[in-house]
Short mmCIF file of C-alpha atoms in Angstrom, two decimals:
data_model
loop_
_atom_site.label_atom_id
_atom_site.label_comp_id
_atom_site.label_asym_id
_atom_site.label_seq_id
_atom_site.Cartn_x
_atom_site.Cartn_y
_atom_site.Cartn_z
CA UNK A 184 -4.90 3.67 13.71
CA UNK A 185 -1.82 2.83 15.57
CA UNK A 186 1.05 5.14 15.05
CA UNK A 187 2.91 4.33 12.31
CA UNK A 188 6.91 6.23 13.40
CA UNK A 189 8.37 7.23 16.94
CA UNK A 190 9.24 10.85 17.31
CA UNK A 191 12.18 11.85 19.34
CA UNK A 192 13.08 15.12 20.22
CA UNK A 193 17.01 15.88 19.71
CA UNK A 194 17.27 18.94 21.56
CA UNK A 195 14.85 20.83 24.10
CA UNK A 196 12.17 21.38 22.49
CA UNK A 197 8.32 23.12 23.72
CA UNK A 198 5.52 20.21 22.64
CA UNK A 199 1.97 20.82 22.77
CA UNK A 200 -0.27 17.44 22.40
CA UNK A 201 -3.98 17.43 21.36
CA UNK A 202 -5.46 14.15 22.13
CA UNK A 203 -7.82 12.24 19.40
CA UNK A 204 -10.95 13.67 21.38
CA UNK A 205 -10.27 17.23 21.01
CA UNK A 206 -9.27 16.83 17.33
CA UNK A 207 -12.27 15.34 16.13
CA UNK A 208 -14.25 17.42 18.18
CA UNK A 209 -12.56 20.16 16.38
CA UNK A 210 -12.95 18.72 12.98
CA UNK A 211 -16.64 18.08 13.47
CA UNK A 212 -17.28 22.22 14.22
CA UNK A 213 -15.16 23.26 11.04
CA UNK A 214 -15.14 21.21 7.85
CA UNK A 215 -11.97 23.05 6.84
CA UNK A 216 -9.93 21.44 9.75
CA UNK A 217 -11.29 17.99 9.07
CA UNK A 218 -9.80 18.66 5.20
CA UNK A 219 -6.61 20.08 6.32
CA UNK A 220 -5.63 17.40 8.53
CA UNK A 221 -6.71 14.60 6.10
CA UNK A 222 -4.72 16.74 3.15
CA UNK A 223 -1.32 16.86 6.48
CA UNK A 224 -2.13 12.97 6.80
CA UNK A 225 -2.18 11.76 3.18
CA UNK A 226 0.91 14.00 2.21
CA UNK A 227 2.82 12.13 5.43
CA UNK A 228 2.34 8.71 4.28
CA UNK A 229 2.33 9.54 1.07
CA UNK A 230 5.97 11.06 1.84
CA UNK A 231 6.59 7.76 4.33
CA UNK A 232 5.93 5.51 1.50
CA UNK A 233 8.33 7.23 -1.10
CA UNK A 234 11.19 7.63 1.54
CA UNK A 235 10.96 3.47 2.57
CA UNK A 236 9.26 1.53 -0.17
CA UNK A 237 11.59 -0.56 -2.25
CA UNK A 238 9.57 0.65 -5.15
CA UNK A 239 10.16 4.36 -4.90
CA UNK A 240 14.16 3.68 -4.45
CA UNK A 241 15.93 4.01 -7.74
CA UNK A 242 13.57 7.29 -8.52
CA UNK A 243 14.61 10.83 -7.98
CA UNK A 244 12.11 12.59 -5.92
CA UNK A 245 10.80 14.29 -8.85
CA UNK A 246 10.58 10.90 -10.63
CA UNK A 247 9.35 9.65 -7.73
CA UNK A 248 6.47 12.27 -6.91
CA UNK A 249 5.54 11.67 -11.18
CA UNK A 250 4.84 8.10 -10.48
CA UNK A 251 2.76 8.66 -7.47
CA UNK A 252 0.15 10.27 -9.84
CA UNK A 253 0.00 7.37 -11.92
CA UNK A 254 -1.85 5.60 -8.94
CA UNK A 255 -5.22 6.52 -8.06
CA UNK A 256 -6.06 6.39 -4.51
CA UNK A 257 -9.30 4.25 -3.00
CA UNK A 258 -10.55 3.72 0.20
CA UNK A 259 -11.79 0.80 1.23
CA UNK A 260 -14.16 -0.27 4.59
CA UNK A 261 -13.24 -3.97 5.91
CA UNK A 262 -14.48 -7.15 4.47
CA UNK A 263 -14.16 -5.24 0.63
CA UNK A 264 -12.68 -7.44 -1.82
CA UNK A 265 -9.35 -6.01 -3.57
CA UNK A 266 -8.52 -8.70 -5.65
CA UNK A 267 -9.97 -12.07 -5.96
CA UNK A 268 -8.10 -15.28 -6.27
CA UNK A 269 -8.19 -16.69 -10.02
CA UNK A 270 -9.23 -13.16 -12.06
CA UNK A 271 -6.64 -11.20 -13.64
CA UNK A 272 -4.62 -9.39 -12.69
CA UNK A 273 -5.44 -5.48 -13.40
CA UNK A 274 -2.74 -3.73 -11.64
CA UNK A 275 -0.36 -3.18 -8.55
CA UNK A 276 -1.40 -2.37 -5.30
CA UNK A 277 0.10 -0.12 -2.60
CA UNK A 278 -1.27 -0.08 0.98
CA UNK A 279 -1.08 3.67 2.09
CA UNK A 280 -2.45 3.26 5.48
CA UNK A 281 -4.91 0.24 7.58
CA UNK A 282 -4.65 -3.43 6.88
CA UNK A 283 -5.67 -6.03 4.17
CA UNK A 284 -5.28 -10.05 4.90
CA UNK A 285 -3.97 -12.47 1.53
CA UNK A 286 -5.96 -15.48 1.14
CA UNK A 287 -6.07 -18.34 -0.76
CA UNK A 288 -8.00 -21.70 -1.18
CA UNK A 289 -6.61 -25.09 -0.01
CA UNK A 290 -7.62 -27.97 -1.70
CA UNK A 291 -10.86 -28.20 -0.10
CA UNK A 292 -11.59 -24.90 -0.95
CA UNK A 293 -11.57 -23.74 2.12
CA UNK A 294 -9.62 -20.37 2.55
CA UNK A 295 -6.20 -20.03 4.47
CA UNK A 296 -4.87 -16.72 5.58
CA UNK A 297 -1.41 -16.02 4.12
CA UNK A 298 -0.69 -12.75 6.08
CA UNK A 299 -1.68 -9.23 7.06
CA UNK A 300 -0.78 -6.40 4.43
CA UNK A 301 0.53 -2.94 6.42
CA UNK A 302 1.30 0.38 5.40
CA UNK A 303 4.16 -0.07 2.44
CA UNK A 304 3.42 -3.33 1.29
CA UNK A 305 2.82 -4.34 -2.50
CA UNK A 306 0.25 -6.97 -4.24
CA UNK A 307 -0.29 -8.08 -7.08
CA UNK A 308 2.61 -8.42 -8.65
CA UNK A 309 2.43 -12.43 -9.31
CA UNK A 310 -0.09 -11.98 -11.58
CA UNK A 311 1.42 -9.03 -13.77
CA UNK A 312 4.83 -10.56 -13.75
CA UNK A 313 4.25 -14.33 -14.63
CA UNK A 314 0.93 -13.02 -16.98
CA UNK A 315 -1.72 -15.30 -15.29
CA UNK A 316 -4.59 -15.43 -12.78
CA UNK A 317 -4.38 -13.44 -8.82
CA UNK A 318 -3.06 -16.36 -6.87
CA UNK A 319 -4.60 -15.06 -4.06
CA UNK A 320 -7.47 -12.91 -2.74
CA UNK A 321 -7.12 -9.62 -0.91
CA UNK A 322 -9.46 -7.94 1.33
CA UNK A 323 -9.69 -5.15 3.62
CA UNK A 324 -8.94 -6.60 7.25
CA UNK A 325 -10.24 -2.77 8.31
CA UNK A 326 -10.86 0.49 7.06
CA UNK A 327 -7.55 0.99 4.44
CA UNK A 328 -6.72 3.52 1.96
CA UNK A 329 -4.99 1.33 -1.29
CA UNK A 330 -2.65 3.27 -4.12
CA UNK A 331 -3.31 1.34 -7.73
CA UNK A 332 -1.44 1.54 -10.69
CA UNK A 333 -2.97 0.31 -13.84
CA UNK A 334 -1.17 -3.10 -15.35
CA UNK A 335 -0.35 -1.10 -18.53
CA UNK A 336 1.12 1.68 -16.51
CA UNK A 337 3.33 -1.21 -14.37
CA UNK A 338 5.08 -3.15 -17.56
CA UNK A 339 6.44 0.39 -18.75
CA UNK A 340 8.27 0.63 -15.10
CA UNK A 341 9.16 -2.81 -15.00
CA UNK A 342 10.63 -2.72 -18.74
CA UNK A 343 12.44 0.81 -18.38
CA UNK A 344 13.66 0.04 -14.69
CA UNK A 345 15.77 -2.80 -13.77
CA UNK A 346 15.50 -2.47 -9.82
CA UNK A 347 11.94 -2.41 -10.06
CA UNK A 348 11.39 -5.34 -12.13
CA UNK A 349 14.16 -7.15 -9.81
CA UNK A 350 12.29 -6.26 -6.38
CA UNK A 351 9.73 -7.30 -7.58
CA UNK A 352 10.70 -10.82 -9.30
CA UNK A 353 11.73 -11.29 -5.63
CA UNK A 354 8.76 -10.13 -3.85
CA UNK A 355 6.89 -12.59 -5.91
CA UNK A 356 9.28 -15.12 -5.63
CA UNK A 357 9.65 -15.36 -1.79
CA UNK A 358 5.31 -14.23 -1.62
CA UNK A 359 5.28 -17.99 -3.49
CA UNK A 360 7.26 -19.68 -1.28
CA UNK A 361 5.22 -18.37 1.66
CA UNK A 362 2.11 -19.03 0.30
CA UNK A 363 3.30 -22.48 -0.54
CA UNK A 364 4.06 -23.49 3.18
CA UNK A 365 1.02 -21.70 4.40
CA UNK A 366 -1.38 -23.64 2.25
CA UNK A 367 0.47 -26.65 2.58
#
């Protein structure tokens, strides 16, 4: 996937690169790298996420490391379904790393693209806060690894948190608005 931060070094510093090649090559002859660099990969975005999403703000880091195992991690290949337009709505969503594309049907039923979900970005939230069906479908654009915390799990946050239930009020409010113009 493309690289997700820029790294800069602030003082001299002795850098040695291995290139994709040599890493999987690596990986392939011992299962044990292939595990540890998944485990060093997860833990980074997983530690990405926390320190940038608008979600993870108003939490200590120990409140914020407790709420991260509320969601349960799945990986997902391109073309899977997330969420479907008109079903409801089970839970919110997290992308941890890859891409998923919003859709929804115009008035001929035809779909329409609303925009390309990246690393950090939240769905479903429409459907939890206003209590009725996904207003839009969400589907792997490629191979993506998705966070989800259970609808049950998300009214508890929104009820005991203020900022969280005000992000996302306006997530869902300016999501609407986009969608709006988009479908037309």
């Amino acid at each position: 996937q493309p690289r997700s931060a820029s790294v800069e070094a602030l003082t001299d510093a002795d850098v040695v690169e291995l290139g994709r090649q040599a890493l999987t090559a690596l990986a392939d002859e011992l299962p044990m790298v292939a595990e540890a660099l998944h485990g060093f990969t997860r833990e980074r975005l997983l530690a990405n996420l926390m320190a940038t999403s608008p979600l993870f703000k108003p939490f200590t880091r120990t409140q914020q490391r407790d709420l991260l195992r509320r969601f349960t991690s799945h990986d997902v290949t391109p073309g899977t379904a997330i969420i479907n337009e008109g079903e409801e709505g089970r839970g919110l969503f997290v992308v941890l790393s890859g891409e998923c594309e919003a859709s929804r049907r115009d008035a001929d039923g035809h779909p329409v693209l609303l925009g390309t979900l990246r690393a950090g970005d939240v769905f479903g939230e429409m459907s939890l806060l206003r209590g009725g069906a996904t207003t839009a479908t969400v589907t792997a654009g490629r191979t993506a690894t998705v966070l989800f915390l259970a609808r049950e799990y998300v009214a508890r946050v929104v009820a005991a948190v203020p900022e969280i239930k005000s992000y996302l009020e306006a997530l869902a409010e300016n999501r609407e608005i986009d969608n709006q113009l988009a479908v037309g």
